[in-house]
CSV table of C-alpha atoms in Angstrom, one decimal:
chain,number,residue,atom,x,y,z
A,1,MET,CA,0.0,0.0,0.0
A,2,LEU,CA,1.5,3.3,-1.2
A,3,HIS,CA,0.9,6.4,0.9
A,4,THR,CA,1.7,9.8,-0.4
A,5,PRO,CA,3.8,11.5,2.4
A,6,HIS,CA,2.5,14.5,4.2
A,7,PRO,CA,4.5,17.8,3.7
A,8,PRO,CA,7.4,18.3,6.0
A,9,THR,CA,6.8,19.7,9.4
A,10,PRO,CA,7.1,23.5,9.0
A,11,ARG,CA,10.2,25.1,10.6
A,12,PRO,CA,9.6,27.5,13.5
A,13,ARG,CA,9.5,31.0,12.1
A,14,ALA,CA,10.2,33.0,15.2
A,15,TRP,CA,12.6,35.8,14.4
A,16,SER,CA,12.5,34.7,10.8
A,17,ARG,CA,13.7,36.4,7.6
A,18,ARG,CA,10.8,38.8,7.9
A,19,ARG,CA,12.8,40.6,10.7
A,20,PHE,CA,15.6,41.2,8.2
A,21,ARG,CA,13.7,42.9,5.4
A,22,ALA,CA,15.2,46.0,3.9
A,23,ALA,CA,15.0,49.0,6.2
A,24,ALA,CA,13.5,51.1,3.5
A,25,LEU,CA,10.4,48.8,3.5
A,26,LEU,CA,10.0,48.4,7.2
A,27,ALA,CA,8.1,51.5,8.1
A,28,SER,CA,5.4,51.0,5.4
A,29,ALA,CA,5.2,47.3,6.2
A,30,VAL,CA,4.6,48.0,9.9
A,31,SER,CA,2.0,50.6,9.0
A,32,VAL,CA,0.1,48.1,6.8
A,33,CYS,CA,0.3,45.4,9.5
A,34,LEU,CA,-1.1,47.8,12.2
A,35,VAL,CA,-4.0,48.7,10.0
A,36,ALA,CA,-4.7,45.1,9.2
A,37,ALA,CA,-4.4,44.0,12.8
A,38,SER,CA,-6.8,46.7,13.9
A,39,ALA,CA,-9.5,45.6,11.5
A,40,PRO,CA,-12.1,43.3,13.1
A,41,PRO,CA,-12.2,39.6,12.1
A,42,ALA,CA,-14.5,39.1,9.1
A,43,PRO,CA,-15.9,36.1,7.3
A,44,LEU,CA,-14.4,35.4,3.9
A,45,GLY,CA,-15.2,33.1,1.0
A,46,VAL,CA,-13.9,31.9,-2.3
A,47,GLY,CA,-16.8,33.6,-4.2
A,48,ASP,CA,-18.9,30.6,-5.0
A,49,ARG,CA,-22.1,31.8,-6.6
A,50,LEU,CA,-24.3,29.5,-4.5
A,51,PHE,CA,-22.4,29.6,-1.2
A,52,PRO,CA,-20.5,33.0,-1.3
A,53,HIS,CA,-19.0,32.6,2.2
A,54,LEU,CA,-17.9,29.0,1.8
A,55,GLY,CA,-14.2,28.2,1.6
A,56,ASN,CA,-11.4,30.7,2.2
A,57,PRO,CA,-8.7,32.4,0.0
A,58,GLY,CA,-5.0,32.6,0.6
A,59,TYR,CA,-4.0,29.0,1.2
A,60,ASP,CA,-4.2,25.5,-0.2
A,61,VAL,CA,-4.8,22.6,2.2
A,62,VAL,CA,-2.7,19.6,1.5
A,63,ALA,CA,-3.6,17.3,4.4
A,64,TYR,CA,-6.1,17.1,7.3
A,65,ASP,CA,-5.4,15.0,10.4
A,66,LEU,CA,-8.7,14.6,12.3
A,67,SER,CA,-8.8,13.0,15.8
A,68,PHE,CA,-12.2,12.4,17.5
A,69,THR,CA,-12.8,10.9,21.0
A,70,TYR,CA,-16.3,9.5,21.4
A,71,SER,CA,-17.8,9.1,24.9
A,72,GLY,CA,-20.3,6.5,23.9
A,73,GLY,CA,-23.3,8.8,23.8
A,74,ASN,CA,-24.3,10.3,20.5
A,75,SER,CA,-25.9,13.4,22.0
A,76,GLU,CA,-22.7,14.4,23.7
A,77,PRO,CA,-20.0,16.5,22.1
A,78,LEU,CA,-16.9,14.7,20.9
A,79,LYS,CA,-13.4,15.9,21.9
A,80,ALA,CA,-11.5,16.7,18.7
A,81,VAL,CA,-8.2,17.8,17.4
A,82,THR,CA,-7.9,19.0,13.8
A,83,THR,CA,-4.5,19.5,12.2
A,84,ILE,CA,-4.2,21.2,8.9
A,85,ASP,CA,-1.1,21.2,6.7
A,86,ALA,CA,-1.3,23.9,4.1
A,87,ARG,CA,0.7,26.0,1.7
A,88,THR,CA,0.0,29.7,1.5
A,89,THR,CA,-0.9,31.3,-1.8
A,90,ALA,CA,-0.7,34.9,-0.5
A,91,ASP,CA,0.8,36.8,2.3
A,92,LEU,CA,-1.5,36.3,5.3
A,93,ASP,CA,-1.8,38.2,8.7
A,94,ARG,CA,-4.8,36.0,9.5
A,95,VAL,CA,-6.1,32.6,8.3
A,96,ASN,CA,-9.8,32.0,8.0
A,97,LEU,CA,-11.1,28.5,8.6
A,98,ASP,CA,-14.7,27.4,8.2
A,99,PHE,CA,-16.0,26.3,11.6
A,100,ALA,CA,-19.5,27.0,13.0
A,101,HIS,CA,-20.6,24.4,15.5
A,102,GLY,CA,-18.3,23.6,18.4
A,103,GLU,CA,-16.2,25.1,21.1
A,104,VAL,CA,-12.6,26.0,20.4
A,105,ASP,CA,-10.2,25.4,23.3
A,106,SER,CA,-6.9,26.5,21.6
A,107,VAL,CA,-5.2,27.1,18.3
A,108,GLU,CA,-1.5,26.8,17.3
A,109,VAL,CA,0.3,27.8,14.2
A,110,ASP,CA,3.5,26.0,13.6
A,111,GLY,CA,3.6,24.9,17.2
A,112,GLU,CA,3.2,28.4,18.6
A,113,PRO,CA,0.0,29.7,20.3
A,114,ALA,CA,-2.2,31.8,18.1
A,115,GLY,CA,-5.1,34.1,18.6
A,116,PHE,CA,-8.5,33.2,17.4
A,117,ALA,CA,-12.0,34.7,17.1
A,118,THR,CA,-15.3,33.9,15.3
A,119,ALA,CA,-16.8,35.8,12.5
A,120,GLY,CA,-20.0,34.5,11.0
A,121,GLU,CA,-19.3,30.8,10.3
A,122,ASP,CA,-15.5,31.4,10.2
A,123,LEU,CA,-12.8,30.8,12.8
A,124,VAL,CA,-10.3,33.6,12.2
A,125,VAL,CA,-6.8,32.6,13.4
A,126,THR,CA,-4.1,35.2,14.0
A,127,PRO,CA,-0.6,33.7,14.1
A,128,GLU,CA,2.2,35.3,16.1
A,129,ASP,CA,4.1,36.0,12.9
A,130,ALA,CA,2.4,36.8,9.6
A,131,LEU,CA,2.7,34.1,6.9
A,132,ASP,CA,4.5,34.7,3.6
A,133,GLU,CA,3.2,33.5,0.3
A,134,GLY,CA,4.5,30.1,-0.6
A,135,GLU,CA,5.2,28.9,2.9
A,136,TRP,CA,4.2,25.6,4.5
A,137,THR,CA,2.2,26.0,7.7
A,138,ARG,CA,0.6,23.7,10.2
A,139,ILE,CA,-2.6,24.8,12.1
A,140,THR,CA,-3.7,22.8,15.1
A,141,VAL,CA,-7.2,23.4,16.5
A,142,ARG,CA,-8.4,21.7,19.7
A,143,HIS,CA,-12.1,21.8,19.8
A,144,SER,CA,-15.4,20.0,20.5
A,145,SER,CA,-17.6,18.5,17.7
A,146,ASP,CA,-21.2,18.6,18.6
A,147,PRO,CA,-23.6,16.0,17.0
A,148,VAL,CA,-26.7,17.9,18.2
A,149,TYR,CA,-27.9,20.7,15.8
A,150,PRO,CA,-30.6,23.4,15.9
A,151,GLU,CA,-33.6,22.7,13.7
A,152,ASP,CA,-32.6,25.3,11.1
A,153,ARG,CA,-29.0,24.1,10.7
A,154,GLN,CA,-29.0,20.4,10.2
A,155,GLY,CA,-26.2,18.3,8.8
A,156,GLY,CA,-22.7,17.0,9.6
A,157,TRP,CA,-23.1,14.3,12.2
A,158,VAL,CA,-26.0,11.9,11.7
A,159,ARG,CA,-27.2,10.2,14.9
A,160,THR,CA,-28.0,6.6,14.3
A,161,SER,CA,-29.7,4.1,16.6
A,162,ASP,CA,-26.3,3.0,17.9
A,163,GLY,CA,-23.9,5.8,17.3
A,164,LEU,CA,-22.9,8.3,14.6
A,165,ALA,CA,-22.2,8.7,10.9
A,166,MET,CA,-21.4,11.7,8.8
A,167,ALA,CA,-23.2,13.6,6.0
A,168,ASN,CA,-21.5,16.8,5.1
A,169,GLN,CA,-22.8,17.6,1.6
A,170,ALA,CA,-22.9,20.3,0.5
A,171,ASP,CA,-21.9,23.0,3.0
A,172,VAL,CA,-21.8,21.5,6.5
A,173,ALA,CA,-18.4,19.8,7.0
A,174,HIS,CA,-17.4,22.8,9.0
A,175,LEU,CA,-20.1,22.0,11.5
A,176,VAL,CA,-18.0,19.0,12.3
A,177,PHE,CA,-14.4,20.2,12.1
A,178,PRO,CA,-12.5,23.3,11.1
A,179,CYS,CA,-11.6,23.2,7.4
A,180,ASN,CA,-11.5,25.0,4.0
A,181,ASP,CA,-15.0,23.8,3.2
A,182,HIS,CA,-15.2,24.0,-0.5
A,183,PRO,CA,-14.7,21.1,-3.0
A,184,SER,CA,-12.1,23.2,-5.0
A,185,ASP,CA,-9.6,22.6,-2.2
A,186,LYS,CA,-9.2,18.8,-1.9
A,187,ALA,CA,-6.7,17.2,0.5
A,188,ARG,CA,-5.6,13.9,1.8
A,189,PHE,CA,-7.1,12.8,5.2
A,190,THR,CA,-5.9,10.9,8.2
A,191,ILE,CA,-8.8,10.2,10.6
A,192,SER,CA,-8.5,8.7,14.1
A,193,VAL,CA,-11.4,7.8,16.3
A,194,THR,CA,-11.3,6.6,19.9
A,195,ALA,CA,-14.4,4.9,21.2
A,196,PRO,CA,-15.3,2.7,24.1
A,197,ASP,CA,-14.7,-1.0,23.7
A,198,GLY,CA,-17.7,-2.8,22.1
A,199,LEU,CA,-18.0,-0.1,19.4
A,200,THR,CA,-16.4,-0.1,16.0
A,201,ALA,CA,-15.2,3.0,14.1
A,202,VAL,CA,-14.5,3.2,10.4
A,203,ALA,CA,-13.6,6.2,8.2
A,204,ASN,CA,-12.6,7.0,4.6
A,205,GLY,CA,-9.6,5.1,3.1
A,206,LEU,CA,-7.8,2.1,4.5
A,207,PRO,CA,-6.9,1.3,8.1
A,208,THR,CA,-3.4,2.0,9.3
A,209,SER,CA,-3.6,1.0,12.9
A,210,VAL,CA,-5.8,-0.2,15.7
A,211,ASP,CA,-4.7,0.5,19.3
A,212,ARG,CA,-6.5,-0.7,22.5
A,213,ALA,CA,-5.9,0.7,25.9
A,214,GLY,CA,-7.9,1.5,29.0
A,215,GLY,CA,-11.2,0.2,27.9
A,216,ALA,CA,-11.1,2.1,24.6
A,217,THR,CA,-10.0,1.5,21.1
A,218,THR,CA,-8.4,3.9,18.6
A,219,TRP,CA,-8.9,3.2,14.9
A,220,THR,CA,-6.8,5.2,12.3
A,221,TYR,CA,-7.6,5.4,8.6
A,222,ARG,CA,-5.9,7.3,5.8
A,223,THR,CA,-6.9,8.2,2.2
A,224,GLU,CA,-4.5,7.6,-0.6
A,225,HIS,CA,-6.2,10.2,-2.8
A,226,PRO,CA,-7.3,13.8,-2.2
A,227,MET,CA,-10.8,14.3,-1.0
A,228,ALA,CA,-13.2,17.2,-0.7
A,229,THR,CA,-14.4,18.0,2.9
A,230,GLU,CA,-18.0,17.3,2.0
A,231,LEU,CA,-17.1,13.7,1.3
A,232,ALA,CA,-15.5,12.9,4.7
A,233,GLN,CA,-17.1,9.9,6.5
A,234,VAL,CA,-16.8,8.5,10.1
A,235,SER,CA,-19.0,5.7,11.4
A,236,ILE,CA,-19.2,4.8,15.0
A,237,GLY,CA,-21.5,2.1,16.3
A,238,ARG,CA,-22.2,-1.5,17.1
A,239,SER,CA,-21.1,-2.5,13.6
A,240,THR,CA,-19.6,-5.4,11.7
A,241,VAL,CA,-17.1,-4.8,9.0
A,242,LEU,CA,-17.4,-7.3,6.1
A,243,HIS,CA,-14.7,-7.9,3.6
A,244,ARG,CA,-14.8,-9.2,0.0
A,245,THR,CA,-12.7,-8.7,-3.2
A,246,GLY,CA,-13.7,-6.6,-6.2
A,247,PRO,CA,-12.2,-6.3,-9.7
A,248,HIS,CA,-8.4,-6.4,-9.9
A,249,GLY,CA,-8.1,-7.4,-6.2
A,250,LEU,CA,-9.8,-4.2,-5.0
A,251,PRO,CA,-10.5,-4.4,-1.2
A,252,VAL,CA,-14.3,-4.0,-0.7
A,253,ARG,CA,-15.4,-3.5,2.8
A,254,ASP,CA,-19.0,-2.8,4.1
A,255,VAL,CA,-20.0,-1.5,7.5
A,256,VAL,CA,-23.4,-2.7,8.7
A,257,PRO,CA,-25.3,-2.9,12.0
A,258,THR,CA,-24.3,-6.2,13.5
A,259,LYS,CA,-27.9,-7.3,14.2
A,260,HIS,CA,-28.9,-6.8,10.5
A,261,ARG,CA,-25.8,-8.5,8.9
A,262,ALA,CA,-27.6,-11.5,7.6
A,263,ALA,CA,-30.5,-9.6,6.0
A,264,LEU,CA,-28.1,-7.2,4.3
A,265,GLU,CA,-25.6,-9.7,2.9
A,266,PRO,CA,-27.6,-10.5,-0.3
A,267,TRP,CA,-27.4,-6.8,-1.3
A,268,LEU,CA,-23.7,-6.3,-0.3
A,269,GLU,CA,-22.5,-9.2,-2.5
A,270,LYS,CA,-23.7,-7.3,-5.5
A,271,THR,CA,-21.1,-4.6,-5.2
A,272,PRO,CA,-18.1,-6.2,-6.9
A,273,GLY,CA,-20.3,-6.9,-10.0
A,274,GLN,CA,-21.5,-3.3,-10.0
A,275,ILE,CA,-18.0,-2.0,-9.8
A,276,ALA,CA,-17.1,-4.2,-12.8
A,277,TRP,CA,-20.1,-2.9,-14.7
A,278,MET,CA,-19.0,0.7,-14.1
A,279,GLU,CA,-15.4,0.0,-15.0
A,280,ASP,CA,-16.7,-1.4,-18.3
A,281,LYS,CA,-18.4,2.0,-19.0
A,282,VAL,CA,-15.8,4.5,-17.8
A,283,GLY,CA,-12.6,2.8,-16.8
A,284,ARG,CA,-10.9,1.6,-13.7
A,285,TYR,CA,-12.3,2.4,-10.2
A,286,PRO,CA,-10.4,5.5,-9.1
A,287,PHE,CA,-9.7,4.8,-5.3
A,288,GLU,CA,-8.0,2.3,-3.0
A,289,THR,CA,-11.2,0.7,-1.6
A,290,TYR,CA,-15.0,0.9,-1.8
A,291,GLY,CA,-18.0,-0.3,0.2
A,292,LEU,CA,-21.3,0.6,1.8
A,293,LEU,CA,-22.0,2.1,5.2
A,294,ILE,CA,-25.5,1.1,6.1
A,295,ALA,CA,-26.8,3.2,8.9
A,296,ASP,CA,-29.7,2.6,11.2
A,297,ALA,CA,-31.1,6.1,10.7
A,298,THR,CA,-33.8,7.8,8.6
A,299,THR,CA,-32.3,10.6,6.6
A,300,GLY,CA,-34.2,10.7,3.3
A,301,PHE,CA,-31.1,10.4,1.2
A,302,GLU,CA,-28.1,8.3,0.4
A,303,LEU,CA,-24.6,9.9,0.1
A,304,GLU,CA,-21.5,9.2,-1.9
A,305,THR,CA,-18.9,9.7,0.8
A,306,GLN,CA,-15.5,8.8,-0.7
A,307,THR,CA,-14.7,5.1,-0.6
A,308,LEU,CA,-17.6,4.4,1.8
A,309,SER,CA,-21.0,5.5,0.6
A,310,LEU,CA,-23.7,6.1,3.2
A,311,PHE,CA,-27.1,4.4,2.9
A,312,GLU,CA,-30.2,4.1,5.0
A,313,ARG,CA,-30.9,0.6,6.2
A,314,GLU,CA,-34.6,0.9,5.1
A,315,LEU,CA,-33.5,1.2,1.5
A,316,PHE,CA,-32.6,-2.5,1.7
A,317,THR,CA,-35.2,-3.8,4.2
A,318,GLU,CA,-38.4,-1.9,3.2
A,319,PRO,CA,-40.4,-4.2,1.0
A,320,ALA,CA,-42.0,-1.2,-0.9
A,321,TYR,CA,-38.8,-0.6,-2.7
A,322,PRO,CA,-38.5,-2.9,-5.8
A,323,ARG,CA,-35.2,-4.8,-6.1
A,324,TRP,CA,-34.2,-3.1,-9.4
A,325,TYR,CA,-34.8,0.3,-7.8
A,326,THR,CA,-32.5,-0.4,-4.8
A,327,GLU,CA,-29.8,-1.8,-7.1
A,328,SER,CA,-29.9,1.3,-9.3
A,329,ILE,CA,-29.5,3.6,-6.3
A,330,MET,CA,-26.5,1.5,-5.2
A,331,VAL,CA,-25.0,2.2,-8.7
A,332,HIS,CA,-25.9,5.9,-8.4
A,333,GLU,CA,-23.7,6.3,-5.4
A,334,LEU,CA,-21.0,4.1,-6.9
A,335,ALA,CA,-20.9,6.2,-10.0
A,336,HIS,CA,-20.3,9.3,-7.9
A,337,GLN,CA,-16.9,7.8,-7.0
A,338,TRP,CA,-15.8,8.7,-10.5
A,339,PHE,CA,-18.2,11.7,-11.1
A,340,GLY,CA,-18.1,14.1,-8.1
A,341,ASN,CA,-15.5,12.4,-5.9
A,342,SER,CA,-12.4,11.7,-8.2
A,343,VAL,CA,-13.5,14.5,-10.5
A,344,SER,CA,-14.9,17.1,-8.1
A,345,PRO,CA,-16.9,20.2,-9.1
A,346,GLY,CA,-14.9,23.4,-9.4
A,347,THR,CA,-17.9,25.3,-8.0
A,348,TRP,CA,-21.2,24.2,-6.7
A,349,SER,CA,-22.9,25.5,-9.9
A,350,ASP,CA,-21.1,22.5,-11.5
A,351,LEU,CA,-23.2,20.1,-9.4
A,352,TRP,CA,-25.0,18.9,-12.5
A,353,LEU,CA,-21.8,17.1,-13.6
A,354,ASN,CA,-22.0,15.1,-10.4
A,355,GLU,CA,-25.7,14.3,-10.2
A,356,GLY,CA,-26.4,14.2,-13.9
A,357,HIS,CA,-23.8,11.5,-14.4
A,358,ALA,CA,-24.7,9.5,-11.4
A,359,THR,CA,-28.4,9.6,-12.5
A,360,TRP,CA,-27.3,8.6,-16.0
A,361,TYR,CA,-25.5,5.5,-14.9
A,362,GLU,CA,-28.3,4.7,-12.4
A,363,ALA,CA,-30.8,4.8,-15.3
A,364,LEU,CA,-28.5,2.9,-17.7
A,365,TYR,CA,-28.0,0.1,-15.1
A,366,ALA,CA,-31.7,-0.2,-14.7
A,367,GLN,CA,-32.1,-0.4,-18.5
A,368,GLU,CA,-29.5,-3.1,-18.9
A,369,THR,CA,-30.3,-5.2,-15.9
A,370,ALA,CA,-34.0,-4.7,-15.3
A,371,ASP,CA,-35.5,-3.8,-18.7
A,372,LYS,CA,-36.3,-0.2,-17.6
A,373,PRO,CA,-35.9,1.7,-20.9
A,374,MET,CA,-33.7,4.8,-20.6
A,375,ALA,CA,-35.7,6.5,-23.4
A,376,ALA,CA,-38.9,6.3,-21.4
A,377,ARG,CA,-37.3,7.8,-18.4
A,378,MET,CA,-35.7,10.6,-20.4
A,379,LYS,CA,-39.0,11.3,-22.2
A,380,ALA,CA,-40.7,11.8,-18.8
A,381,ALA,CA,-37.9,14.0,-17.7
A,382,TYR,CA,-38.2,16.1,-20.9
A,383,GLY,CA,-41.9,16.6,-20.2
A,384,ALA,CA,-41.1,18.0,-16.7
A,385,SER,CA,-37.9,19.8,-17.6
A,386,ASP,CA,-39.4,23.3,-18.2
A,387,ARG,CA,-41.1,23.2,-14.8
A,388,TRP,CA,-37.9,22.1,-13.2
A,389,ARG,CA,-36.0,24.9,-14.8
A,390,ALA,CA,-38.7,27.4,-13.7
A,391,ALA,CA,-38.6,26.1,-10.1
A,392,GLY,CA,-34.9,25.6,-9.6
A,393,GLY,CA,-33.0,27.2,-12.5
A,394,PRO,CA,-31.4,25.5,-15.5
A,395,PRO,CA,-29.0,22.6,-14.8
A,396,ALA,CA,-25.8,24.5,-14.8
A,397,ALA,CA,-27.2,27.7,-13.1
A,398,PRO,CA,-29.3,26.3,-10.2
A,399,GLU,CA,-30.9,28.9,-7.9
A,400,PRO,CA,-29.2,29.5,-4.6
A,401,PRO,CA,-30.5,27.4,-1.7
A,402,LYS,CA,-33.0,29.0,0.6
A,403,ASN,CA,-32.1,29.3,4.3
A,404,GLY,CA,-33.2,26.3,6.2
A,405,SER,CA,-33.9,24.3,3.1
A,406,LYS,CA,-33.6,20.6,3.7
A,407,THR,CA,-32.6,19.7,0.2
A,408,GLY,CA,-30.8,23.0,-0.7
A,409,ILE,CA,-29.5,22.9,-4.3
A,410,PHE,CA,-30.4,19.2,-4.7
A,411,ARG,CA,-33.4,19.5,-6.9
A,412,SER,CA,-34.7,17.6,-9.9
A,413,ASN,CA,-33.0,20.0,-12.4
A,414,VAL,CA,-29.6,18.7,-11.4
A,415,TYR,CA,-30.7,15.0,-11.3
A,416,ASP,CA,-32.9,13.8,-14.1
A,417,GLY,CA,-32.8,17.3,-15.6
A,418,ALA,CA,-29.0,17.1,-15.9
A,419,ALA,CA,-29.1,13.4,-17.1
A,420,LEU,CA,-31.5,14.7,-19.8
A,421,VAL,CA,-28.6,17.0,-21.0
A,422,LEU,CA,-26.3,14.0,-21.3
A,423,TYR,CA,-29.0,12.1,-23.2
A,424,ALA,CA,-29.3,15.0,-25.6
A,425,LEU,CA,-25.5,15.1,-26.0
A,426,ARG,CA,-25.4,11.5,-26.9
A,427,GLN,CA,-28.2,12.0,-29.4
A,428,GLU,CA,-26.2,15.0,-30.8
A,429,VAL,CA,-22.7,13.5,-31.1
A,430,GLY,CA,-23.5,9.7,-31.3
A,431,ARG,CA,-22.9,6.9,-28.9
A,432,PRO,CA,-19.2,6.3,-29.8
A,433,ALA,CA,-18.1,9.9,-29.3
A,434,PHE,CA,-20.2,10.1,-26.1
A,435,GLU,CA,-18.6,7.0,-24.6
A,436,ARG,CA,-15.1,8.3,-25.5
A,437,LEU,CA,-15.9,11.6,-23.8
A,438,GLU,CA,-17.0,9.8,-20.6
A,439,ARG,CA,-13.8,7.9,-20.3
A,440,ALA,CA,-11.6,10.9,-21.2
A,441,TRP,CA,-13.4,13.1,-18.6
A,442,VAL,CA,-12.7,10.9,-15.6
A,443,SER,CA,-9.2,10.1,-16.8
A,444,ARG,CA,-8.1,13.6,-17.6
A,445,HIS,CA,-9.4,15.1,-14.4
A,446,ARG,CA,-8.8,12.2,-12.0
A,447,ASP,CA,-8.0,13.4,-8.4
A,448,GLY,CA,-8.8,17.0,-9.4
A,449,THR,CA,-11.5,19.5,-9.9
A,450,ALA,CA,-13.2,20.5,-13.1
A,451,THR,CA,-15.9,22.9,-14.3
A,452,THR,CA,-18.7,23.0,-16.8
A,453,ALA,CA,-16.5,25.0,-19.2
A,454,ASP,CA,-13.9,22.1,-19.0
A,455,PHE,CA,-16.6,19.6,-19.9
A,456,VAL,CA,-17.8,21.7,-22.9
A,457,ARG,CA,-14.2,22.0,-24.1
A,458,LEU,CA,-13.6,18.3,-23.9
A,459,ALA,CA,-16.8,17.4,-25.5
A,460,SER,CA,-16.0,19.7,-28.4
A,461,GLU,CA,-12.5,18.2,-28.7
A,462,ILE,CA,-13.7,14.6,-28.6
A,463,SER,CA,-16.6,15.2,-31.1
A,464,GLY,CA,-14.5,17.3,-33.4
A,465,ARG,CA,-17.0,20.2,-33.5
A,466,ASP,CA,-17.9,23.3,-31.5
A,467,LEU,CA,-20.6,22.4,-29.1
A,468,GLY,CA,-20.7,25.8,-27.3
A,469,GLY,CA,-24.1,26.7,-28.7
A,470,PHE,CA,-25.6,23.3,-27.9
A,471,PHE,CA,-24.5,23.4,-24.3
A,472,GLN,CA,-25.5,27.1,-23.8
A,473,ALA,CA,-29.1,26.2,-24.7
A,474,TRP,CA,-29.2,22.9,-22.8
A,475,LEU,CA,-27.4,24.0,-19.6
A,476,TYR,CA,-28.5,27.7,-19.3
A,477,GLY,CA,-31.7,28.1,-21.2
A,478,GLU,CA,-35.0,29.0,-19.4
A,479,LYS,CA,-36.7,26.5,-21.8
A,480,THR,CA,-35.7,23.0,-22.7
A,481,PRO,CA,-34.4,22.9,-26.3
A,482,PRO,CA,-35.9,20.3,-28.8
A,483,MET,CA,-34.5,16.8,-28.3
A,484,PRO,CA,-32.3,15.7,-31.1
A,485,GLY,CA,-33.8,12.7,-32.8
A,486,HIS,CA,-37.1,13.0,-30.9
A,487,PRO,CA,-39.1,15.9,-32.4
A,488,ASP,CA,-42.3,14.4,-30.9
A,489,TRP,CA,-41.1,15.0,-27.3
A,490,LYS,CA,-43.0,17.9,-25.8
A,491,PRO,CA,-43.4,19.5,-22.3
A,492,THR,CA,-46.2,18.1,-20.3
A,493,ALA,CA,-48.8,20.0,-18.3
A,494,THR,CA,-48.4,17.8,-15.2
A,495,ASP,CA,-45.5,16.1,-13.6
A,496,GLN,CA,-44.7,12.5,-14.8
A,497,ALA,CA,-42.1,11.2,-12.4
A,498,PRO,CA,-39.1,9.5,-14.1
A,499,ALA,CA,-38.9,5.8,-13.8
A,500,ALA,CA,-36.6,5.8,-10.8
A,501,GLY,CA,-35.8,8.2,-7.9
A,502,THR,CA,-32.7,10.1,-7.4
A,503,GLY,CA,-29.9,8.9,-5.2
A,504,LYS,CA,-30.0,11.9,-2.9
A,505,ALA,CA,-33.6,12.4,-1.9
A,506,ARG,CA,-36.1,9.6,-2.8
A,507,GLY,CA,-39.5,10.8,-3.6
A,508,GLU,CA,-38.6,14.5,-4.1
């Protein structure tokens, strides 16, 4: 198992080279610092159209080290230590972190105590010495992580019948730990969880150690690939970890409530075949492991947390859900490992690239394995598309989430509405070019971020023609353009639900 090393521990900078800058610059530099220091802490953001205060400028996180200590009660705050290794991209007198639901005990920057204050949903850190552009820095925050939330600010920790899981999408990882909470700043994660004996903890990536002492056990996991904060996962509960082998020897591990292990096994054994099916469509699975985390909780959604997708138990045990439907939802979250996780959105307006592709492969799997025609589902989506655009915006320009909205930006326009764009694209360029595009997209942008503009450029390159006008109409138009090859498809007066639900919020 190959691990990418963390950046070197930053050197102490006390009495650093800053103290020896040219005397001619000293007076003006001191003046600027005094003005900056006197300004009150303020929340910042990276300017995302949908979440303007999410993320922070001036640095790039390379690695997170998260440590949680769980008392055994899922309504009590966890003790936590978050360590962030980052490289500055600008001169910084202060460093803003996203953090909004927990008590901060102390902050250190490169081993030295640092000042801190809150501003909006930011934790504003003031190091003893300002940071120069291009420096490595290590920020350590000792804090609590509270799994109980106010009614109007849900998300982050999910309380299950026997412990906790995590659901941070889209903008609530910073309710769990301090971070740069935007998918454009991906980093590697090391996650350690200490819990009383009798409980099991699992996190993203692969295990590196298990230590038992004093009636408690500490599990440590590490990711081999960079990950967005919204995809972090920690499970704590009375769980069993099941192991099997996927394509190419891929380790597949599932985390299930121990008492439901036997009932869930017939579903879990399908995962290796589903991975092989996806690999046949778009290429090799992009991470070091995969599996399902099945939680004893009612959330109303499933979630593609990296290498360990979160599912409600009732999806598999509620008889009302047809077998083909459950399997297609499993594929929806699996497809996200390529589309949304390995290739993350550059901004949240690019969400259609995540959800549209996951919905596409969900529907394609249902067509190929359960005789549920893709064309029928897309025709129904076409009929509803104008209403979806009016209610939530076009696929690549969704309307901002409303305060307190449970589903936020996760609306039909970025699920079946976005899959409809992909169907139109395949109709426009033909199946061979479309399939080459899909493979090239996940290969070219693996472990990175990409935008709608990147997808338009690549589609034009692969097809050998300028598709700018096509995408402008389909992604940004108020009305749905005519469907290539299907001039008979028309908007419908009333909603006709597509043939399967979405992977994020069934029934909505």
